[in-house]
PDB file of C-alpha atoms and ligand atoms in Angstrom:
ATOM      1  CA  MET A 119      22.349   6.668 -84.363  1.00  0.00           C
ATOM      2  CA  SER A 120      20.949   4.201 -86.844  1.00  0.00           C
ATOM      3  CA  HIS A 121      17.177   4.143 -86.361  1.00  0.00           C
ATOM      4  CA  LEU A 122      16.585   4.892 -90.062  1.00  0.00           C
ATOM      5  CA  ILE A 123      18.808   2.113 -91.356  1.00  0.00           C
ATOM      6  CA  ASN A 124      17.333   0.395 -94.450  1.00  0.00           C
ATOM      7  CA  LYS A 125      14.989   3.357 -94.975  1.00  0.00           C
ATOM      8  CA  THR A 126      15.100   5.600 -98.033  1.00  0.00           C
ATOM      9  CA  SER A 127      14.181   9.261 -97.975  1.00  0.00           C
ATOM     10  CA  LEU A 128      13.603  11.920-100.614  1.00  0.00           C
ATOM     11  CA  VAL A 129      14.126  15.528 -99.557  1.00  0.00           C
ATOM     12  CA  THR A 130      12.997  18.178-102.047  1.00  0.00           C
ATOM     13  CA  GLY A 131      14.994  21.384-102.392  1.00  0.00           C
ATOM     14  CA  ALA A 132      17.989  20.167-100.452  1.00  0.00           C
ATOM     15  CA  SER A 133      21.077  21.663-102.089  1.00  0.00           C
ATOM     16  CA  ARG A 134      21.190  24.407 -99.440  1.00  0.00           C
ATOM     17  CA  GLY A 135      19.614  25.637 -96.242  1.00  0.00           C
ATOM     18  CA  ILE A 136      17.120  23.634 -94.223  1.00  0.00           C
ATOM     19  CA  GLY A 137      16.785  20.882 -96.858  1.00  0.00           C
ATOM     20  CA  ALA A 138      20.536  20.214 -96.924  1.00  0.00           C
ATOM     21  CA  ALA A 139      20.585  19.957 -93.121  1.00  0.00           C
ATOM     22  CA  ILE A 140      17.633  17.546 -93.182  1.00  0.00           C
ATOM     23  CA  ALA A 141      19.321  15.392 -95.834  1.00  0.00           C
ATOM     24  CA  LYS A 142      22.541  15.177 -93.826  1.00  0.00           C
ATOM     25  CA  ARG A 143      20.702  14.405 -90.589  1.00  0.00           C
ATOM     26  CA  LEU A 144      18.555  11.639 -92.117  1.00  0.00           C
ATOM     27  CA  ALA A 145      21.722  10.135 -93.620  1.00  0.00           C
ATOM     28  CA  ALA A 146      23.471  10.347 -90.245  1.00  0.00           C
ATOM     29  CA  ASP A 147      20.519   8.439 -88.787  1.00  0.00           C
ATOM     30  CA  GLY A 148      21.085   5.683 -91.336  1.00  0.00           C
ATOM     31  CA  ALA A 149      18.730   6.500 -94.225  1.00  0.00           C
ATOM     32  CA  ASN A 150      19.592   6.496 -97.905  1.00  0.00           C
ATOM     33  CA  VAL A 151      18.918  10.016 -99.148  1.00  0.00           C
ATOM     34  CA  ALA A 152      17.865  11.443-102.509  1.00  0.00           C
ATOM     35  CA  ILE A 153      17.793  15.224-102.820  1.00  0.00           C
ATOM     36  CA  THR A 154      16.350  17.499-105.476  1.00  0.00           C
ATOM     37  CA  TYR A 155      17.415  20.971-106.543  1.00  0.00           C
ATOM     38  CA  THR A 156      16.875  23.387-109.429  1.00  0.00           C
ATOM     39  CA  ARG A 157      19.932  25.541-110.114  1.00  0.00           C
ATOM     40  CA  GLY A 158      22.457  24.537-107.488  1.00  0.00           C
ATOM     41  CA  ALA A 159      24.063  21.480-109.105  1.00  0.00           C
ATOM     42  CA  GLU A 160      27.412  22.133-107.436  1.00  0.00           C
ATOM     43  CA  ALA A 161      25.894  22.701-104.020  1.00  0.00           C
ATOM     44  CA  ALA A 162      23.768  19.564-104.395  1.00  0.00           C
ATOM     45  CA  ALA A 163      26.839  17.540-105.381  1.00  0.00           C
ATOM     46  CA  GLN A 164      28.602  18.842-102.265  1.00  0.00           C
ATOM     47  CA  VAL A 165      25.715  17.676-100.047  1.00  0.00           C
ATOM     48  CA  VAL A 166      25.977  14.219-101.637  1.00  0.00           C
ATOM     49  CA  LYS A 167      29.748  14.221-101.139  1.00  0.00           C
ATOM     50  CA  ASP A 168      29.424  15.258 -97.491  1.00  0.00           C
ATOM     51  CA  ILE A 169      26.962  12.418 -96.868  1.00  0.00           C
ATOM     52  CA  GLN A 170      29.142   9.876 -98.669  1.00  0.00           C
ATOM     53  CA  GLN A 171      32.274  10.992 -96.803  1.00  0.00           C
ATOM     54  CA  ALA A 172      30.388  10.428 -93.556  1.00  0.00           C
ATOM     55  CA  GLY A 173      29.635   6.862 -94.687  1.00  0.00           C
ATOM     56  CA  GLY A 174      26.109   7.418 -96.023  1.00  0.00           C
ATOM     57  CA  LYS A 175      24.424   6.897 -99.376  1.00  0.00           C
ATOM     58  CA  ALA A 176      22.989   9.807-101.376  1.00  0.00           C
ATOM     59  CA  ILE A 177      22.098  10.990-104.866  1.00  0.00           C
ATOM     60  CA  ALA A 178      21.127  14.410-106.223  1.00  0.00           C
ATOM     61  CA  ILE A 179      18.478  14.886-108.919  1.00  0.00           C
ATOM     62  CA  GLN A 180      17.585  18.090-110.731  1.00  0.00           C
ATOM     63  CA  ALA A 181      13.812  18.528-110.437  1.00  0.00           C
ATOM     64  CA  ASP A 182      11.840  21.750-110.131  1.00  0.00           C
ATOM     65  CA  ALA A 183       9.168  21.181-107.495  1.00  0.00           C
ATOM     66  CA  ALA A 184       6.640  22.845-109.814  1.00  0.00           C
ATOM     67  CA  ASP A 185       7.352  20.416-112.676  1.00  0.00           C
ATOM     68  CA  ALA A 186       5.192  17.309-112.193  1.00  0.00           C
ATOM     69  CA  ASN A 187       7.088  15.215-114.744  1.00  0.00           C
ATOM     70  CA  ALA A 188      10.480  16.085-113.280  1.00  0.00           C
ATOM     71  CA  VAL A 189       9.304  15.313-109.751  1.00  0.00           C
ATOM     72  CA  ALA A 190       7.770  11.974-110.828  1.00  0.00           C
ATOM     73  CA  ALA A 191      11.063  11.115-112.537  1.00  0.00           C
ATOM     74  CA  ALA A 192      12.964  12.030-109.341  1.00  0.00           C
ATOM     75  CA  VAL A 193      10.760   9.693-107.317  1.00  0.00           C
ATOM     76  CA  GLU A 194      11.286   6.874-109.824  1.00  0.00           C
ATOM     77  CA  LYS A 195      15.055   7.443-109.849  1.00  0.00           C
ATOM     78  CA  THR A 196      15.106   7.316-106.046  1.00  0.00           C
ATOM     79  CA  VAL A 197      13.247   4.001-106.054  1.00  0.00           C
ATOM     80  CA  ALA A 198      15.397   2.578-108.856  1.00  0.00           C
ATOM     81  CA  THR A 199      18.591   3.555-107.018  1.00  0.00           C
ATOM     82  CA  PHE A 200      17.716   2.507-103.483  1.00  0.00           C
ATOM     83  CA  GLY A 201      14.950  -0.063-104.005  1.00  0.00           C
ATOM     84  CA  GLY A 202      12.097   1.844-102.354  1.00  0.00           C
ATOM     85  CA  LEU A 203      10.934   5.078-100.769  1.00  0.00           C
ATOM     86  CA  ASP A 204       9.864   5.291 -97.125  1.00  0.00           C
ATOM     87  CA  ILE A 205      10.140   8.957 -96.167  1.00  0.00           C
ATOM     88  CA  LEU A 206       9.193  12.020 -98.223  1.00  0.00           C
ATOM     89  CA  VAL A 207      10.233  15.451 -96.962  1.00  0.00           C
ATOM     90  CA  ASN A 208       8.490  18.257 -98.855  1.00  0.00           C
ATOM     91  CA  ASN A 209      10.994  21.012 -98.128  1.00  0.00           C
ATOM     92  CA  ALA A 210      11.308  22.991-101.389  1.00  0.00           C
ATOM     93  CA  GLY A 211       9.749  26.388-100.898  1.00  0.00           C
ATOM     94  CA  THR A 212      10.125  30.014-101.788  1.00  0.00           C
ATOM     95  CA  ALA A 213       8.929  33.467-100.778  1.00  0.00           C
ATOM     96  CA  ILE A 214       8.663  36.663-102.809  1.00  0.00           C
ATOM     97  CA  PRO A 215       8.341  39.315-100.088  1.00  0.00           C
ATOM     98  CA  LYS A 216       6.403  42.433-101.112  1.00  0.00           C
ATOM     99  CA  PRO A 217       3.093  44.112-100.283  1.00  0.00           C
ATOM    100  CA  PHE A 218       0.100  42.105-101.510  1.00  0.00           C
ATOM    101  CA  VAL A 219      -1.277  44.929-103.680  1.00  0.00           C
ATOM    102  CA  GLU A 220       2.049  45.117-105.528  1.00  0.00           C
ATOM    103  CA  SER A 221       2.390  41.338-106.035  1.00  0.00           C
ATOM    104  CA  THR A 222       1.878  40.175-109.611  1.00  0.00           C
ATOM    105  CA  LEU A 223      -0.208  37.166-110.539  1.00  0.00           C
ATOM    106  CA  GLU A 224       2.951  35.521-111.868  1.00  0.00           C
ATOM    107  CA  GLU A 225       4.716  35.980-108.516  1.00  0.00           C
ATOM    108  CA  MET A 226       1.757  34.610-106.559  1.00  0.00           C
ATOM    109  CA  ASP A 227       1.427  31.669-108.978  1.00  0.00           C
ATOM    110  CA  ARG A 228       5.108  30.842-108.504  1.00  0.00           C
ATOM    111  CA  VAL A 229       4.775  30.788-104.716  1.00  0.00           C
ATOM    112  CA  ILE A 230       1.641  28.625-104.923  1.00  0.00           C
ATOM    113  CA  ASP A 231       3.178  26.312-107.552  1.00  0.00           C
ATOM    114  CA  ILE A 232       6.245  25.521-105.450  1.00  0.00           C
ATOM    115  CA  ASN A 233       4.931  25.723-101.873  1.00  0.00           C
ATOM    116  CA  LEU A 234       1.500  24.109-102.334  1.00  0.00           C
ATOM    117  CA  ARG A 235       1.036  22.509-105.742  1.00  0.00           C
ATOM    118  CA  GLY A 236       4.589  21.156-105.452  1.00  0.00           C
ATOM    119  CA  VAL A 237       3.652  19.416-102.209  1.00  0.00           C
ATOM    120  CA  PHE A 238       0.620  17.802-103.889  1.00  0.00           C
ATOM    121  CA  ILE A 239       2.746  16.672-106.848  1.00  0.00           C
ATOM    122  CA  ALA A 240       5.603  15.149-104.841  1.00  0.00           C
ATOM    123  CA  THR A 241       3.303  13.477-102.347  1.00  0.00           C
ATOM    124  CA  GLN A 242       1.132  11.816-105.015  1.00  0.00           C
ATOM    125  CA  ALA A 243       4.217  10.598-106.862  1.00  0.00           C
ATOM    126  CA  ALA A 244       5.808   9.295-103.667  1.00  0.00           C
ATOM    127  CA  LEU A 245       2.634   7.550-102.503  1.00  0.00           C
ATOM    128  CA  LYS A 246       2.923   5.175-105.455  1.00  0.00           C
ATOM    129  CA  HIS A 247       5.803   3.664-103.474  1.00  0.00           C
ATOM    130  CA  ILE A 248       5.613   4.623 -99.789  1.00  0.00           C
ATOM    131  CA  PRO A 249       4.824   1.447 -97.831  1.00  0.00           C
ATOM    132  CA  ASP A 250       2.667   1.015 -94.731  1.00  0.00           C
ATOM    133  CA  ASN A 251       4.177   2.887 -91.752  1.00  0.00           C
ATOM    134  CA  GLY A 252       5.949   5.333 -94.081  1.00  0.00           C
ATOM    135  CA  ARG A 253       6.387   9.038 -93.431  1.00  0.00           C
ATOM    136  CA  ILE A 254       5.286  12.213 -95.205  1.00  0.00           C
ATOM    137  CA  ILE A 255       6.751  15.385 -93.706  1.00  0.00           C
ATOM    138  CA  THR A 256       6.180  18.875 -95.057  1.00  0.00           C
ATOM    139  CA  ILE A 257       8.119  21.981 -94.104  1.00  0.00           C
ATOM    140  CA  GLY A 258       5.472  24.618 -93.532  1.00  0.00           C
ATOM    141  CA  SER A 259       6.138  27.755 -91.501  1.00  0.00           C
ATOM    142  CA  CYS A 260       5.115  29.391 -88.248  1.00  0.00           C
ATOM    143  CA  VAL A 261       3.410  31.983 -90.479  1.00  0.00           C
ATOM    144  CA  GLY A 262       1.003  29.225 -91.498  1.00  0.00           C
ATOM    145  CA  GLU A 263      -0.651  29.776 -88.106  1.00  0.00           C
ATOM    146  CA  ARG A 264       0.128  33.346 -87.031  1.00  0.00           C
ATOM    147  CA  MET A 265       1.374  36.331 -88.970  1.00  0.00           C
ATOM    148  CA  GLY A 266       3.702  38.825 -87.321  1.00  0.00           C
ATOM    149  CA  THR A 267       4.978  40.757 -90.325  1.00  0.00           C
ATOM    150  CA  PRO A 268       3.647  42.329 -93.534  1.00  0.00           C
ATOM    151  CA  GLY A 269       4.858  41.393 -97.017  1.00  0.00           C
ATOM    152  CA  LEU A 270       4.274  37.640 -96.989  1.00  0.00           C
ATOM    153  CA  VAL A 271       0.563  37.289 -97.774  1.00  0.00           C
ATOM    154  CA  ALA A 272       0.762  34.671-100.542  1.00  0.00           C
ATOM    155  CA  TYR A 273       3.566  32.809 -98.748  1.00  0.00           C
ATOM    156  CA  ALA A 274       1.596  32.625 -95.499  1.00  0.00           C
ATOM    157  CA  ALA A 275      -1.484  31.458 -97.409  1.00  0.00           C
ATOM    158  CA  THR A 276       0.473  28.525 -98.874  1.00  0.00           C
ATOM    159  CA  LYS A 277       1.894  27.590 -95.479  1.00  0.00           C
ATOM    160  CA  GLY A 278      -1.576  27.661 -93.915  1.00  0.00           C
ATOM    161  CA  ALA A 279      -2.711  25.452 -96.789  1.00  0.00           C
ATOM    162  CA  VAL A 280      -0.019  22.802 -96.204  1.00  0.00           C
ATOM    163  CA  LYS A 281      -1.091  22.662 -92.566  1.00  0.00           C
ATOM    164  CA  MET A 282      -4.588  21.606 -93.643  1.00  0.00           C
ATOM    165  CA  PHE A 283      -3.169  19.388 -96.413  1.00  0.00           C
ATOM    166  CA  THR A 284      -1.331  17.569 -93.623  1.00  0.00           C
ATOM    167  CA  GLN A 285      -4.435  17.162 -91.496  1.00  0.00           C
ATOM    168  CA  GLY A 286      -6.556  15.974 -94.432  1.00  0.00           C
ATOM    169  CA  LEU A 287      -4.024  13.471 -95.733  1.00  0.00           C
ATOM    170  CA  ALA A 288      -3.340  12.087 -92.255  1.00  0.00           C
ATOM    171  CA  ARG A 289      -7.017  11.017 -92.158  1.00  0.00           C
ATOM    172  CA  GLU A 290      -6.656   9.145 -95.465  1.00  0.00           C
ATOM    173  CA  LEU A 291      -3.356   7.412 -94.729  1.00  0.00           C
ATOM    174  CA  GLY A 292      -3.790   6.648 -91.044  1.00  0.00           C
ATOM    175  CA  PRO A 293      -5.255   3.182 -91.612  1.00  0.00           C
ATOM    176  CA  ARG A 294      -1.960   2.226 -93.296  1.00  0.00           C
ATOM    177  CA  GLY A 295       0.161   3.539 -90.451  1.00  0.00           C
ATOM    178  CA  ILE A 296       1.616   6.256 -92.694  1.00  0.00           C
ATOM    179  CA  THR A 297       2.066   9.438 -90.681  1.00  0.00           C
ATOM    180  CA  VAL A 298       1.700  12.890 -92.217  1.00  0.00           C
ATOM    181  CA  ASN A 299       3.144  15.854 -90.362  1.00  0.00           C
ATOM    182  CA  ASN A 300       4.001  19.511 -90.863  1.00  0.00           C
ATOM    183  CA  VAL A 301       7.152  20.981 -89.324  1.00  0.00           C
ATOM    184  CA  GLN A 302       6.818  24.763 -88.999  1.00  0.00           C
ATOM    185  CA  PRO A 303      10.095  26.685 -88.721  1.00  0.00           C
ATOM    186  CA  GLY A 304      10.387  30.187 -87.394  1.00  0.00           C
ATOM    187  CA  PRO A 305      13.305  32.411 -88.465  1.00  0.00           C
ATOM    188  CA  ILE A 306      16.140  30.107 -89.531  1.00  0.00           C
ATOM    189  CA  ASP A 307      19.389  31.505 -90.894  1.00  0.00           C
ATOM    190  CA  THR A 308      19.469  30.527 -94.605  1.00  0.00           C
ATOM    191  CA  ASP A 309      19.814  32.244 -97.982  1.00  0.00           C
ATOM    192  CA  LEU A 310      16.020  32.657 -97.957  1.00  0.00           C
ATOM    193  CA  ASN A 311      16.005  34.396 -94.582  1.00  0.00           C
ATOM    194  CA  PRO A 312      19.519  35.598 -93.645  1.00  0.00           C
ATOM    195  CA  ALA A 313      20.090  36.488 -90.003  1.00  0.00           C
ATOM    196  CA  ASN A 314      22.098  39.564 -91.043  1.00  0.00           C
ATOM    197  CA  ASP A 315      19.416  41.009 -93.334  1.00  0.00           C
ATOM    198  CA  GLU A 316      17.279  44.122 -92.711  1.00  0.00           C
ATOM    199  CA  TRP A 317      14.288  41.777 -92.232  1.00  0.00           C
ATOM    200  CA  ALA A 318      16.051  39.953 -89.377  1.00  0.00           C
ATOM    201  CA  ALA A 319      15.671  42.433 -86.500  1.00  0.00           C
ATOM    202  CA  PRO A 320      11.842  42.422 -86.361  1.00  0.00           C
ATOM    203  CA  GLN A 321      11.824  38.614 -86.629  1.00  0.00           C
ATOM    204  CA  ILE A 322      14.268  38.317 -83.716  1.00  0.00           C
ATOM    205  CA  ALA A 323      12.135  40.727 -81.704  1.00  0.00           C
ATOM    206  CA  ASN A 324       9.098  38.500 -82.345  1.00  0.00           C
ATOM    207  CA  THR A 325      10.788  35.383 -80.918  1.00  0.00           C
ATOM    208  CA  ALA A 326      10.659  34.504 -77.228  1.00  0.00           C
ATOM    209  CA  LEU A 327      14.296  33.349 -77.354  1.00  0.00           C
ATOM    210  CA  LYS A 328      15.471  36.604 -79.033  1.00  0.00           C
ATOM    211  CA  ARG A 329      17.540  34.875 -81.676  1.00  0.00           C
ATOM    212  CA  TYR A 330      17.421  33.095 -85.004  1.00  0.00           C
ATOM    213  CA  GLY A 331      17.336  29.324 -85.148  1.00  0.00           C
ATOM    214  CA  HIS A 332      19.799  27.019 -86.910  1.00  0.00           C
ATOM    215  CA  VAL A 333      19.020  24.660 -89.787  1.00  0.00           C
ATOM    216  CA  ASP A 334      19.902  21.738 -87.494  1.00  0.00           C
ATOM    217  CA  ASP A 335      17.025  22.718 -85.167  1.00  0.00           C
ATOM    218  CA  ILE A 336      14.611  21.873 -87.985  1.00  0.00           C
ATOM    219  CA  ALA A 337      16.539  18.773 -89.067  1.00  0.00           C
ATOM    220  CA  ALA A 338      16.306  17.392 -85.523  1.00  0.00           C
ATOM    221  CA  MET A 339      12.502  17.689 -85.484  1.00  0.00           C
ATOM    222  CA  VAL A 340      12.239  16.112 -88.935  1.00  0.00           C
ATOM    223  CA  ALA A 341      14.491  13.245 -87.817  1.00  0.00           C
ATOM    224  CA  PHE A 342      12.254  12.637 -84.816  1.00  0.00           C
ATOM    225  CA  VAL A 343       9.055  12.622 -86.890  1.00  0.00           C
ATOM    226  CA  ALA A 344      10.726  10.346 -89.465  1.00  0.00           C
ATOM    227  CA  GLY A 345      11.780   7.856 -86.816  1.00  0.00           C
ATOM    228  CA  PRO A 346      10.077   4.895 -85.152  1.00  0.00           C
ATOM    229  CA  GLU A 347       9.396   6.728 -81.868  1.00  0.00           C
ATOM    230  CA  ALA A 348       6.984   9.100 -83.639  1.00  0.00           C
ATOM    231  CA  GLY A 349       4.629   6.407 -84.927  1.00  0.00           C
ATOM    232  CA  TYR A 350       1.675   7.878 -82.998  1.00  0.00           C
ATOM    233  CA  VAL A 351       2.311  11.456 -84.155  1.00  0.00           C
ATOM    234  CA  THR A 352       0.216  12.303 -87.208  1.00  0.00           C
ATOM    235  CA  GLY A 353      -1.869  15.096 -88.704  1.00  0.00           C
ATOM    236  CA  THR A 354      -0.095  17.655 -86.590  1.00  0.00           C
ATOM    237  CA  SER A 355       1.973  20.787 -86.976  1.00  0.00           C
ATOM    238  CA  LEU A 356       5.191  20.849 -84.965  1.00  0.00           C
ATOM    239  CA  THR A 357       6.393  24.406 -84.565  1.00  0.00           C
ATOM    240  CA  VAL A 358      10.125  25.095 -84.150  1.00  0.00           C
ATOM    241  CA  ASP A 359      10.139  28.877 -84.031  1.00  0.00           C
ATOM    242  CA  GLY A 360      11.958  30.071 -80.920  1.00  0.00           C
ATOM    243  CA  GLY A 361       8.615  31.044 -79.479  1.00  0.00           C
ATOM    244  CA  THR A 362       7.557  33.333 -82.333  1.00  0.00           C
ATOM    245  CA  ASN A 363       3.977  32.096 -82.104  1.00  0.00           C
ATOM    246  CA  ALA A 364       3.940  31.810 -78.297  1.00  0.00           C
TER     247      ALA A 364
HETATM  248  P1  NDP B 443      16.666  28.358 -99.198  1.00  0.00           P
HETATM  249  O1  NDP B 443      16.189  29.338-100.215  1.00  0.00           O
HETATM  250  O2  NDP B 443      17.837  28.711 -98.357  1.00  0.00           O
HETATM  251  O3  NDP B 443      16.951  26.958 -99.912  1.00  0.00           O
HETATM  252  C1  NDP B 443      15.989  26.471-100.785  1.00  0.00           C
HETATM  253  C2  NDP B 443      16.388  25.132-101.332  1.00  0.00           C
HETATM  254  O4  NDP B 443      15.308  24.685-102.140  1.00  0.00           O
HETATM  255  C3  NDP B 443      17.596  25.161-102.198  1.00  0.00           C
HETATM  256  O5  NDP B 443      18.285  23.943-102.084  1.00  0.00           O
HETATM  257  C4  NDP B 443      17.014  25.316-103.605  1.00  0.00           C
HETATM  258  O6  NDP B 443      17.816  24.736-104.592  1.00  0.00           O
HETATM  259  C5  NDP B 443      15.736  24.543-103.478  1.00  0.00           C
HETATM  260  N1  NDP B 443      14.678  25.012-104.347  1.00  0.00           N
HETATM  261  C6  NDP B 443      14.232  26.272-104.506  1.00  0.00           C
HETATM  262  N2  NDP B 443      13.234  26.301-105.399  1.00  0.00           N
HETATM  263  C7  NDP B 443      13.054  25.018-105.791  1.00  0.00           C
HETATM  264  C8  NDP B 443      12.162  24.386-106.680  1.00  0.00           C
HETATM  265  N3  NDP B 443      11.266  25.088-107.388  1.00  0.00           N
HETATM  266  N4  NDP B 443      12.250  23.052-106.854  1.00  0.00           N
HETATM  267  C9  NDP B 443      13.179  22.326-106.165  1.00  0.00           C
HETATM  268  N5  NDP B 443      14.046  22.874-105.323  1.00  0.00           N
HETATM  269  C10 NDP B 443      13.964  24.204-105.117  1.00  0.00           C
HETATM  270  O7  NDP B 443      15.375  28.054 -98.287  1.00  0.00           O
HETATM  271  P2  NDP B 443      15.258  27.558 -96.768  1.00  0.00           P
HETATM  272  O8  NDP B 443      16.193  26.460 -96.529  1.00  0.00           O
HETATM  273  O9  NDP B 443      15.271  28.740 -95.880  1.00  0.00           O
HETATM  274  O10 NDP B 443      13.740  27.024 -96.758  1.00  0.00           O
HETATM  275  C11 NDP B 443      13.409  25.653 -96.858  1.00  0.00           C
HETATM  276  C12 NDP B 443      11.941  25.495 -96.485  1.00  0.00           C
HETATM  277  O11 NDP B 443      11.737  25.998 -95.169  1.00  0.00           O
HETATM  278  C13 NDP B 443      10.960  26.262 -97.377  1.00  0.00           C
HETATM  279  O12 NDP B 443       9.790  25.506 -97.567  1.00  0.00           O
HETATM  280  C14 NDP B 443      10.674  27.505 -96.564  1.00  0.00           C
HETATM  281  O13 NDP B 443       9.423  28.072 -96.898  1.00  0.00           O
HETATM  282  C15 NDP B 443      10.671  26.926 -95.165  1.00  0.00           C
HETATM  283  N6  NDP B 443      10.864  27.909 -94.119  1.00  0.00           N
HETATM  284  C16 NDP B 443      12.041  28.584 -93.991  1.00  0.00           C
HETATM  285  C17 NDP B 443      12.196  29.507 -92.976  1.00  0.00           C
HETATM  286  C18 NDP B 443      13.450  30.263 -92.768  1.00  0.00           C
HETATM  287  O14 NDP B 443      13.471  31.163 -91.905  1.00  0.00           O
HETATM  288  N7  NDP B 443      14.529  29.990 -93.476  1.00  0.00           N
HETATM  289  C19 NDP B 443      11.100  29.805 -92.034  1.00  0.00           C
HETATM  290  C20 NDP B 443       9.908  29.047 -92.257  1.00  0.00           C
HETATM  291  C21 NDP B 443       9.808  28.131 -93.260  1.00  0.00           C
HETATM  292  P3  NDP B 443      18.454  25.572-105.829  1.00  0.00           P
HETATM  293  O15 NDP B 443      19.543  26.396-105.252  1.00  0.00           O
HETATM  294  O16 NDP B 443      18.924  24.539-106.768  1.00  0.00           O
HETATM  295  O17 NDP B 443      17.352  26.415-106.405  1.00  0.00           O
END
C-alpha cells in the first residue's frame, strides 16, 4: 500500500507499544515517520531500523510530551528532515492506577501533563506546519466514554477531555480540510496494560470479544483515518475496544 506516499507523520511516544505499531504501519503505507520517546533510546532506534529495513524513512527524537520546548524542537526537526508535516498522531500517554483518594497531586499532574496538556502542546506546534487537508489523530481511550473499572479516575478524565478537544478543534480546522479524530483503544497488550497482568481478567470479561486486542488493531484504524479515504471523517471518536463499551 502506498496511499501515504509523500506524506510526513509525527507519532509521539512511539518507541514501544501502540505508538511503535502506528509508526511502522504509517511507514508501510508510504509515509515518512518521526517518532518521539523519553527513556527508550534503544527501543526507538530499533523502530527506526525496522522501518528503514522495510524500505521506509524514519527518525527518532527524544522529547518528553510534557516539555513544550522539546516537543516544538521535535516538530521542527521533523520538518527540517522531511520537508513538511502532514499527519500528527498524539499517542504518548500514561496511567498511574490507584484509588482517587490515594492519588497525589503530583501523580494527577503528571497524567494531565502528558495525556492532555501534551496533546495541546504537540498539536499547536504541529499546526504551524500542517497544510490544508492534513490530519490530527489523538489516541484517547474507551474509558474516555465509559468507565468499567476503578483506579483510573484521573486517566479517564484526561481521555474524556481529549474527546472534546477533538470535537472542538475539528470545528476550527474543518474549513481547511484538516480532520481531527480520536481513536479510542480498549485493552491492548502493551507494557502499559499487559495481557498477563492481574488487571487483565476483569478487562477481558468487560469485552464482547472476550480477549485483548493487538497493537496492530489500533494502527489499522489510525492508518485509515490518516488516509485519503477518511477525508469526510472528522470530530469523531473511533472506538477499537473489542466491544468493551458496547
Ligand atoms: P506504553 O506504556 O506501552 O508505551 C508508551 C510509549 O510512550 C513508549 O514508547 C514511551 O517511550 C512513550 N512515552 C511515555 N511517556 C512519554 C512522554 N512523557 N513523552 C513522550 N513519550 C512518552 O503505552 P501504550 O502503547 O499502551 O499506550 C499508548 C497510548 O494508548 C496512550 O495514550 C494510552 O493511554 C493509550 N491507550 C492504551 C491502552 C492499552 O490498553 N494499552 C488502552 C487505551 C488507551 P519511553 O519508553 O521512551 O518512555
